[in-house]
XYZ file of N, CA and C in Angstrom:
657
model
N 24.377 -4.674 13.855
C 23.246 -3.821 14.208
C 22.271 -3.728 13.045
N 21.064 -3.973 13.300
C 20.379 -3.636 12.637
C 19.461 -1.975 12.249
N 19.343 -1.528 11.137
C 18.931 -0.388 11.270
C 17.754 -0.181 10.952
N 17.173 1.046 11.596
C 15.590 0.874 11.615
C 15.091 2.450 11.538
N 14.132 2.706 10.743
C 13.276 3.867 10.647
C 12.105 3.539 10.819
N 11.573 4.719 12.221
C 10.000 4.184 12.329
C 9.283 5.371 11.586
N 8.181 5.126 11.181
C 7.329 6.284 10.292
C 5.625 5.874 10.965
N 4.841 6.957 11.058
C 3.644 6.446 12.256
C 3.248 8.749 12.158
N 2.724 8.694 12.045
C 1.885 9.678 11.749
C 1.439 10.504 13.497
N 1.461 9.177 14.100
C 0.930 9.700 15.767
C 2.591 9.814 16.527
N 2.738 11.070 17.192
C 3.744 11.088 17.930
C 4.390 9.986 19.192
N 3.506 10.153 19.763
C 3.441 9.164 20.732
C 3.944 7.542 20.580
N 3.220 7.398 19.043
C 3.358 5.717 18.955
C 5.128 5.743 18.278
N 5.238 6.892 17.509
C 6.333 6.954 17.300
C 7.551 6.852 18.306
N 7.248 7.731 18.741
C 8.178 7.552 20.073
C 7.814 6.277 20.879
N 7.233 5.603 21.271
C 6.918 4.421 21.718
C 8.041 3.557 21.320
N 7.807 3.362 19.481
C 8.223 1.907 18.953
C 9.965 2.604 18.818
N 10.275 3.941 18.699
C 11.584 3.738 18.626
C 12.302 3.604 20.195
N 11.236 4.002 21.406
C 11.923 3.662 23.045
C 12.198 2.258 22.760
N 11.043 1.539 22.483
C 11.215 -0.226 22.481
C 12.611 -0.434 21.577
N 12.813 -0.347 20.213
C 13.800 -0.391 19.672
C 15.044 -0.133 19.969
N 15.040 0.572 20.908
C 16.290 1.384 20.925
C 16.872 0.862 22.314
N 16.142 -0.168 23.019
C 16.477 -0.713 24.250
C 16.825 -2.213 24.219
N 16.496 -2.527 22.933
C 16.921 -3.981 22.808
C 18.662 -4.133 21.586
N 19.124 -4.992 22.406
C 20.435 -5.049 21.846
C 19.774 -6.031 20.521
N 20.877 -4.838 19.598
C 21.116 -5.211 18.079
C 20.361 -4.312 16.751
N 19.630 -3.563 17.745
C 18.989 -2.327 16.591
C 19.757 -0.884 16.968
N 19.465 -0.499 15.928
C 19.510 1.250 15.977
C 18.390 2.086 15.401
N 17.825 2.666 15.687
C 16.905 3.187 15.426
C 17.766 4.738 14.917
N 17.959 4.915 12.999
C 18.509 5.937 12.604
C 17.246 7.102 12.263
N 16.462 6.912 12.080
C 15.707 8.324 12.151
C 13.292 8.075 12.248
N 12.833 8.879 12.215
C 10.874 9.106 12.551
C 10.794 9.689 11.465
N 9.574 9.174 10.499
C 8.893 10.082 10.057
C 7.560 9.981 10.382
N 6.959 11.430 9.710
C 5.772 11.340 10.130
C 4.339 11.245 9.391
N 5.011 11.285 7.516
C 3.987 10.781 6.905
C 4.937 10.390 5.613
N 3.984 10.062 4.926
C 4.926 8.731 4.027
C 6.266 9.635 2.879
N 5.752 10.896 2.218
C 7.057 11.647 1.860
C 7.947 11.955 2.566
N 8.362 12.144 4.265
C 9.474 12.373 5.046
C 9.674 10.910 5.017
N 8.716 10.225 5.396
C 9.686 8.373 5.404
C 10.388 8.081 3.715
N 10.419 8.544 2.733
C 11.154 8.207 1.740
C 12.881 9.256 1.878
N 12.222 10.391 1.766
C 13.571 11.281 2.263
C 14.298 10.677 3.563
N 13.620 10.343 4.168
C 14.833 9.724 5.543
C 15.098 8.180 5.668
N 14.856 7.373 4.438
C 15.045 6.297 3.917
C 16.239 6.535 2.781
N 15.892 7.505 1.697
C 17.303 7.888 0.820
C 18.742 8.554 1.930
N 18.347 8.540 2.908
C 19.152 9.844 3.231
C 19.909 8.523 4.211
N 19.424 7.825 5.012
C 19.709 6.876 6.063
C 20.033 5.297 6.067
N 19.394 5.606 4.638
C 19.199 3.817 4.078
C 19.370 2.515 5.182
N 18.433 2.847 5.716
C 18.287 1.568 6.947
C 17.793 0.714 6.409
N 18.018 -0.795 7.191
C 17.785 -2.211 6.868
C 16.569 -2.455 6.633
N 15.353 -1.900 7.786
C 14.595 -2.384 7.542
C 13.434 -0.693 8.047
N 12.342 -0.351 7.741
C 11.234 0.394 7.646
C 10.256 0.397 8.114
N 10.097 0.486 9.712
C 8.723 0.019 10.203
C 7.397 1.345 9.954
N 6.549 0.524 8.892
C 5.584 1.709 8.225
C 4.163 1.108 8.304
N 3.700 2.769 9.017
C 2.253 2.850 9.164
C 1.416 2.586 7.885
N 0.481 2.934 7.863
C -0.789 2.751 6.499
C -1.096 3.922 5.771
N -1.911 4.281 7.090
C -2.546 5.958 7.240
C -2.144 7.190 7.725
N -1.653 7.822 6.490
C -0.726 8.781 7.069
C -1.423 10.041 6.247
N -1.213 11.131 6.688
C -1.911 12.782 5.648
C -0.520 12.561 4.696
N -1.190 13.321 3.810
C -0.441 13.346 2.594
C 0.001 12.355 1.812
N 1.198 11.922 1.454
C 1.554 10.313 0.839
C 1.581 9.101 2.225
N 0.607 8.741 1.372
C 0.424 7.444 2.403
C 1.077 6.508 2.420
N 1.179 5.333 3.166
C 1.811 4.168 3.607
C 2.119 3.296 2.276
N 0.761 3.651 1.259
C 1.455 2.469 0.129
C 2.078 2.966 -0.679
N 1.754 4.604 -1.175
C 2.572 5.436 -1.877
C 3.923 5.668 -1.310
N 4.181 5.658 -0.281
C 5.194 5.709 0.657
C 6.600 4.186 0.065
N 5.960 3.501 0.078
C 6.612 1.677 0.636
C 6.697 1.589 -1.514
N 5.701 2.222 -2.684
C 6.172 1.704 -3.728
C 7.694 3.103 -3.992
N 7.360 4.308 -3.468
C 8.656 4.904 -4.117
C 10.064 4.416 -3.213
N 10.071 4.205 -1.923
C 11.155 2.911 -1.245
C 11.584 2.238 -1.770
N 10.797 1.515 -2.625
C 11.200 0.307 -3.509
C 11.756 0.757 -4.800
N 11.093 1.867 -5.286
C 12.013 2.379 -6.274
C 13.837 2.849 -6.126
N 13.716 3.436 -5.109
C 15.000 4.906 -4.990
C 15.970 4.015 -3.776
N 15.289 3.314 -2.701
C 16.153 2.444 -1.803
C 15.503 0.918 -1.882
N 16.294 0.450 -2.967
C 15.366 -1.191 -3.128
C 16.080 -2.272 -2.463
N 17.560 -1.853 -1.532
C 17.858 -2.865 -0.670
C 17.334 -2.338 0.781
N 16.480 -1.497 1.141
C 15.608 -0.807 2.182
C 14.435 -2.038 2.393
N 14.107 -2.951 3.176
C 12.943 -3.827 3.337
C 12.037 -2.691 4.470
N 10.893 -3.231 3.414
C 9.658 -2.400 4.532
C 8.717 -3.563 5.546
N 8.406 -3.375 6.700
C 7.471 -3.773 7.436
C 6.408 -3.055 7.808
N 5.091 -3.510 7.435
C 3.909 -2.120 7.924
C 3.456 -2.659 9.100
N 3.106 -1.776 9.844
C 2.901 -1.644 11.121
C 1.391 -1.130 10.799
N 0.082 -1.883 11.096
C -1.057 -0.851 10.981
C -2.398 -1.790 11.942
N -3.229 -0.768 11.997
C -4.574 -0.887 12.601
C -5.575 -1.668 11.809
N -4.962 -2.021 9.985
C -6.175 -2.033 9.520
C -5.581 -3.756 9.338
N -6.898 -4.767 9.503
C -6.406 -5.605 9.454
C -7.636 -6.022 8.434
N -7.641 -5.915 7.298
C -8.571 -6.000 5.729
C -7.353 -6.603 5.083
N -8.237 -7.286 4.452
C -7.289 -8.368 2.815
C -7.016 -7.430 1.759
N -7.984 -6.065 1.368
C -7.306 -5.098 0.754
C -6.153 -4.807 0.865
N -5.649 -3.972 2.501
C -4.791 -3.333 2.974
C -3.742 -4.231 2.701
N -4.249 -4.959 3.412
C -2.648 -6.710 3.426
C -1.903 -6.295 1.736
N -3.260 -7.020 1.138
C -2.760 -7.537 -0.213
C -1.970 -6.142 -1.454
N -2.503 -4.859 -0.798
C -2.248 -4.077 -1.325
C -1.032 -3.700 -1.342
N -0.714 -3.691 0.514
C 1.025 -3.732 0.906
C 1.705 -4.412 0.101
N 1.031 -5.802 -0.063
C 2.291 -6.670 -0.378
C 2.528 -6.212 -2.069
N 1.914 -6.055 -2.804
C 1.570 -5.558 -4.127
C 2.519 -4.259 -4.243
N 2.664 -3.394 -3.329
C 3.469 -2.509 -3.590
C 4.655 -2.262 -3.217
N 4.699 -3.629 -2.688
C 6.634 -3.980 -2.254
C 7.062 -4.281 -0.424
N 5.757 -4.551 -0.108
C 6.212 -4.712 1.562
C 6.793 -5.660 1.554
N 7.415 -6.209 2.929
C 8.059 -7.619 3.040
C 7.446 -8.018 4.286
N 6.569 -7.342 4.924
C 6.130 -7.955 6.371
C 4.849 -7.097 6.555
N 3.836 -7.446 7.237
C 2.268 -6.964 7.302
C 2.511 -7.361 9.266
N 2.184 -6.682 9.960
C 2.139 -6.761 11.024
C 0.873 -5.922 11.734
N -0.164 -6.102 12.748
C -0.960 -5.339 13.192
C -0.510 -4.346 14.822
N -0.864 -3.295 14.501
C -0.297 -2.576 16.228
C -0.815 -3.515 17.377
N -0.543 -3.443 18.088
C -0.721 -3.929 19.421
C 0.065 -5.247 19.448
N 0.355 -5.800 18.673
C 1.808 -6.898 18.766
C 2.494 -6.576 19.740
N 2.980 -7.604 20.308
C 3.998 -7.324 21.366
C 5.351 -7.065 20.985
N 6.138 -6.052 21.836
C 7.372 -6.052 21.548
C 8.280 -7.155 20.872
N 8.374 -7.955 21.571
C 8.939 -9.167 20.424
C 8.778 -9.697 19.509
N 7.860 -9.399 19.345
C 6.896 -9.970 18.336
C 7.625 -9.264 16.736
N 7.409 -7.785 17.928
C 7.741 -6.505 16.078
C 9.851 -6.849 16.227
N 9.983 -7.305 17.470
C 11.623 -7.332 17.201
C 11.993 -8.991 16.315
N 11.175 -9.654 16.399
C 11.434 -11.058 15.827
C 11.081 -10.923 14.033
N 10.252 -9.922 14.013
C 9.629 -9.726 12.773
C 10.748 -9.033 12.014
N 11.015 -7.612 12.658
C 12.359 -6.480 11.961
C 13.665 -8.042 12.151
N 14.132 -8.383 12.627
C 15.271 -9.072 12.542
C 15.139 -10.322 11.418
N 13.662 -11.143 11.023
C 13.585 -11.876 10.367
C 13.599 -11.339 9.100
N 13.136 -10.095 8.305
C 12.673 -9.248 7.677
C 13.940 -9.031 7.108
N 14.734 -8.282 8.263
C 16.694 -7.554 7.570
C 17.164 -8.931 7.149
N 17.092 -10.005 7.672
C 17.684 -11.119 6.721
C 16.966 -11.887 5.436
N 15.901 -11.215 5.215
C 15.447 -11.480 4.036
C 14.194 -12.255 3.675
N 13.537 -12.591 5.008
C 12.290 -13.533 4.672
C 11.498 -12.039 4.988
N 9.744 -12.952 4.833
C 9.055 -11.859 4.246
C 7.963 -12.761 5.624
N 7.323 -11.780 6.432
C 6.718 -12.204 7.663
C 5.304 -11.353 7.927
N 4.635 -12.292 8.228
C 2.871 -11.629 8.429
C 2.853 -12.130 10.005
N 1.961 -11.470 10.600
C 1.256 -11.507 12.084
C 0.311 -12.877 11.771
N 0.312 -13.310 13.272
C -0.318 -15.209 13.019
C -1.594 -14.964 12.195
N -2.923 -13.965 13.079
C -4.266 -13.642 12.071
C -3.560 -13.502 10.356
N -3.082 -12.743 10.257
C -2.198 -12.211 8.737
C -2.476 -13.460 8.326
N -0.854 -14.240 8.481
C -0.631 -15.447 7.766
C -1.885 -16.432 7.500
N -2.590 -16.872 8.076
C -3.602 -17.389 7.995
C -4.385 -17.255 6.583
N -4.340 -15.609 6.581
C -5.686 -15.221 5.403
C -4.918 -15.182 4.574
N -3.257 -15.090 4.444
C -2.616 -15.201 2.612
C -2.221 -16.824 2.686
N -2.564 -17.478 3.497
C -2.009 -19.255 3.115
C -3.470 -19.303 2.886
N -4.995 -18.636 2.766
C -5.642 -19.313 2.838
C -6.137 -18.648 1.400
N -5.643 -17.309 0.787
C -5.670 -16.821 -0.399
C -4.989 -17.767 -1.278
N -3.624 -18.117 -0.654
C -2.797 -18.902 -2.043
C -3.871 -20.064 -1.958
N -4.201 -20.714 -1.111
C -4.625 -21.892 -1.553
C -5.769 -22.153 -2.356
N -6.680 -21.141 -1.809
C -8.161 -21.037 -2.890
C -8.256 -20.915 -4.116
N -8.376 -22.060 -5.228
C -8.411 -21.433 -6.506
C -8.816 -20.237 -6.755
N -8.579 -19.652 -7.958
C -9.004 -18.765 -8.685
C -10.364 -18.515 -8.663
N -11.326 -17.727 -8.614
C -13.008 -18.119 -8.913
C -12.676 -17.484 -10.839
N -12.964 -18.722 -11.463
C -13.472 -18.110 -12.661
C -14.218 -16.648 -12.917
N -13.497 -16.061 -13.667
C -14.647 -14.864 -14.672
C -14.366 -14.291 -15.621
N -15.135 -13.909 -16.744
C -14.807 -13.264 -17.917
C -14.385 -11.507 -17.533
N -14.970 -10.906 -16.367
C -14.843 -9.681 -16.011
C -13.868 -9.253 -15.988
N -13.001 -8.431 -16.670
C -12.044 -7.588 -16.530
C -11.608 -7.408 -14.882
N -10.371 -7.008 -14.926
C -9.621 -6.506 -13.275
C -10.644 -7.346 -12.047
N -10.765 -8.319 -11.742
C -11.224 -8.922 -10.907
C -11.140 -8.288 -9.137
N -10.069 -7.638 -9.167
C -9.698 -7.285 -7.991
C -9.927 -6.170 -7.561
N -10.817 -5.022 -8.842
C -11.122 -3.889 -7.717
C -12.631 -4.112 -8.222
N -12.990 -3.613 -6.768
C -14.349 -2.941 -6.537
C -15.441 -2.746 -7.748
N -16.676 -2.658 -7.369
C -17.533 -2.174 -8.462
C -17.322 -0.484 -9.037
N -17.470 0.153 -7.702
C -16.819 1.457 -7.919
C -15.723 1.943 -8.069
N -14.610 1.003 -8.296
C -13.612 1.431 -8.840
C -13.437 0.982 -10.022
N -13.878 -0.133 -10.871
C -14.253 -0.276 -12.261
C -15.173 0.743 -12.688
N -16.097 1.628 -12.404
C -16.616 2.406 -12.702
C -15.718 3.961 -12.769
N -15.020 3.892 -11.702
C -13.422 5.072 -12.088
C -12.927 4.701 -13.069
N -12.379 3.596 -13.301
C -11.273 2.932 -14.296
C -12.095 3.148 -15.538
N -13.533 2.742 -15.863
C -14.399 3.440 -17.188
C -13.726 5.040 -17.461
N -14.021 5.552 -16.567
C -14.065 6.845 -16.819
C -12.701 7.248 -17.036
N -11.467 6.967 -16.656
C -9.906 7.087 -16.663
C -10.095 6.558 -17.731
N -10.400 5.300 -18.546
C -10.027 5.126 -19.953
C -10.916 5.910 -21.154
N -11.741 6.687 -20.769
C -12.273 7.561 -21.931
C -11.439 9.090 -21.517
N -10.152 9.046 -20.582
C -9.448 10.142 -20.329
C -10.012 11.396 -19.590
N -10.929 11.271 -18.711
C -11.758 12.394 -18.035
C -11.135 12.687 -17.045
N -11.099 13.757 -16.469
C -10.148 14.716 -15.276
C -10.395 14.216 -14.419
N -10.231 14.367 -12.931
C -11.169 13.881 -11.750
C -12.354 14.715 -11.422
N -12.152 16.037 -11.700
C -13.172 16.531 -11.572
C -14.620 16.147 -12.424
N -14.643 16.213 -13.310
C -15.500 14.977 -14.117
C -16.030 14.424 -13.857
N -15.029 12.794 -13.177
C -15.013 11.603 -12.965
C -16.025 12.187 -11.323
N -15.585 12.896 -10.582
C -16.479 12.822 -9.019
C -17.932 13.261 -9.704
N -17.776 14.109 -10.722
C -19.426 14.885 -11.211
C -20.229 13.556 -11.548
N -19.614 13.118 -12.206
C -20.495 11.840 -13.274
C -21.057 10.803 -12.121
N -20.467 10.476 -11.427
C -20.520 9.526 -9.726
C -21.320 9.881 -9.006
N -20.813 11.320 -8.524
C -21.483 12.330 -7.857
C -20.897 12.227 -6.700
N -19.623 11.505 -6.897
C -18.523 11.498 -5.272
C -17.620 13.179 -5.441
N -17.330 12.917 -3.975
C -16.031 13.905 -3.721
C -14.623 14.117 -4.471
N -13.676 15.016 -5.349
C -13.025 14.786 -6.200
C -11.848 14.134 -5.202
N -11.974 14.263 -3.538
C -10.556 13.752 -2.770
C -11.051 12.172 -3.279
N -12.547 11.915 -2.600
C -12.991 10.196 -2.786
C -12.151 9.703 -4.355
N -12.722 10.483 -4.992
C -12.533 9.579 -6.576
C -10.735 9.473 -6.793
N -9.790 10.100 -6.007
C -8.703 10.277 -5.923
C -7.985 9.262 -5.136
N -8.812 9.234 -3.890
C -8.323 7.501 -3.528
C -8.722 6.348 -4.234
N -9.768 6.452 -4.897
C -10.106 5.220 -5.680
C -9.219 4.960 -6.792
N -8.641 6.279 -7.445
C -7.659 6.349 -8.349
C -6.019 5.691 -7.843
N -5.854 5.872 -6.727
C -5.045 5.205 -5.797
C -5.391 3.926 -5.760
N -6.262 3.334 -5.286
C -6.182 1.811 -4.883
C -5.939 0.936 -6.546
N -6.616 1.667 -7.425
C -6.967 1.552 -8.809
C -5.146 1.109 -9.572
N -4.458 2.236 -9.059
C -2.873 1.708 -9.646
C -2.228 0.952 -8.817
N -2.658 0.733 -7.623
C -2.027 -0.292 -6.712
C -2.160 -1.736 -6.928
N -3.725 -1.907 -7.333
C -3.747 -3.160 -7.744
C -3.658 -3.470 -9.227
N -3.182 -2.852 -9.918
C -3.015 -2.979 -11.202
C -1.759 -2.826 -11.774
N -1.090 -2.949 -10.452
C 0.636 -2.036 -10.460
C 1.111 -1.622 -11.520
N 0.520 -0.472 -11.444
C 0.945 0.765 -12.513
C 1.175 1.937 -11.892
N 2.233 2.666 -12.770
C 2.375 3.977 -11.874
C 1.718 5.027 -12.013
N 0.795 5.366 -13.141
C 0.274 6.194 -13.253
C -1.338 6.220 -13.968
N -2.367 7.472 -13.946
C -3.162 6.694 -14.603
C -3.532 6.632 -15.905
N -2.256 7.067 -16.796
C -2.465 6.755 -18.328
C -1.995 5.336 -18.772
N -1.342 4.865 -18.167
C -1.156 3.356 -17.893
C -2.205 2.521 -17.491
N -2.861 2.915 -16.494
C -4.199 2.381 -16.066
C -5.481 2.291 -16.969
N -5.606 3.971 -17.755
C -6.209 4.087 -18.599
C -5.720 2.619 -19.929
N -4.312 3.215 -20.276
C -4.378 2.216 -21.658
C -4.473 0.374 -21.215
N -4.329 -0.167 -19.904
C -4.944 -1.286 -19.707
C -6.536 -1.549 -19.943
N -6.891 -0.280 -19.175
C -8.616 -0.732 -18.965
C -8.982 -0.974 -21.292
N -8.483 0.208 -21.603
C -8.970 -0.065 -23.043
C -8.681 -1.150 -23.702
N -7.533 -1.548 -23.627
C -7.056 -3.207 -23.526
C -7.516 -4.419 -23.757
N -8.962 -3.641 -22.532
C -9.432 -5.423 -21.181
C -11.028 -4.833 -22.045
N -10.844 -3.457 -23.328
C -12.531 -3.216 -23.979
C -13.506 -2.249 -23.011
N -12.603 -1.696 -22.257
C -13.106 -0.535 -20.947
C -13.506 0.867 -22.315
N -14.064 1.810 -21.028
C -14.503 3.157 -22.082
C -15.322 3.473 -22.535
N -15.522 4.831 -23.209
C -16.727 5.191 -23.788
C -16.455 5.622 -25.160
N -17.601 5.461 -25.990
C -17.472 5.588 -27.172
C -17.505 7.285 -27.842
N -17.029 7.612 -28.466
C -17.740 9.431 -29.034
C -18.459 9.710 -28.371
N -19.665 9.289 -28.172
C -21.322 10.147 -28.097
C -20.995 9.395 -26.252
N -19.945 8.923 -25.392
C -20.314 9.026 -24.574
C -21.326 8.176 -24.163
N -21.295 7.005 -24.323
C -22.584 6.413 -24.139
C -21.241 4.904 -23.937
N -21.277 4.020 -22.908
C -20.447 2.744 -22.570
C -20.767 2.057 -23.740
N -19.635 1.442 -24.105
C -19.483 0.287 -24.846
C -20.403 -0.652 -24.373
């Protein structure tokens, strides 16, 4: 038997994917959560094979969710289950320890061929998916001297401000974003830089020559 925790934020879909699960011989479906801190507690607590996990969830989300999994239950394989079908999202999953990228509306077999390929150890994307990471590995590199290549303009402009050590509150003033906004950016910011925190983030960016000088004025 394979074991399975679904986590999905919407009731309904929840209950959905564990009816489907729970009707096909060879799973068990041991426990729901409903945003990404109950899916870690009922992952330590249940330690199932495999983790079918949403994205977007209130509170700890899908990727914060899938890197502490990987910490506390690291023979736990995760599969995300989501709506968002962006090379961010993908690449971000995989960056923080997924083993499978799948989009909703897949067909039942589809998510049962995926969880069963997954508990034995390969690592599986949806056909659109696969496509865009065989077509990532294959593309060289694009040359550049620019520091962190991989986030955003506005999130190199967070990452400035995290390496001269400024609060978030600060960091949204100076922008003139929302302190929740500058908080997800601070999020995507350690995801792709896989770090856990952002004094780590900070002492990279200074590193890579990030920051401001005394008087506050960019290098």
């Amino acid at each position: 038997m394979i074991s399975v925790l679904v986590v999905d934020d919407h009731p309904v879909v929840r209950s959905g994917l564990s009816g489907v699960l729970s009707t096909l011989a060879g799973f068990e479906v041991v426990g729901v959560a409903g945003d990404g801190a109950e899916a870690v507690r009922e992952t330590v607590l249940h330690r199932p094979d495999v983790v079918l996990m949403d994205l977007q969830m209130p509170g700890m989300d899908g990727l914060a969710a899938i890197r502490e999994i990987a910490r506390f239950a690291p023979t736990t394989r995760v599969c995300v289950l989501t709506m968002f079908d962006d090379d961010d999202s993908l690449f971000a999953a995989m960056r923080a320890g997924a083993h499978g990228y799948l989009l909703k509306g897949a067909e039942q077999e589809e998510i049962a061929r995926a969880v069963r390929a997954i508990a034995a150890g390969e690592v599986i994307f949806g056909p659109g998916v696969a496509e865009r990471v065989l077509h990532q590995i294959n593309t060289p590199a694009a040359r550049t001297s620019a520091p962190f290549p991989s986030l955003t303009a506005r999130e190199l402009e967070v990452l400035e401000l995290l390496a001269a050590a400024l609060p978030t509150s600060t960091i949204a003033d100076r922008l003139q974003l929302a302190p929740k906004t500058v908080s997800n950016h601070v999020s995507n910011i350690l995801t792709k830089l896989q770090v856990v925190d952002r004094t780590q983030a900070a002492v990279l960016a200074r590193d890579a020559g990030l920051g401001y000088d005394p008087g506050n004025h960019p290098r």
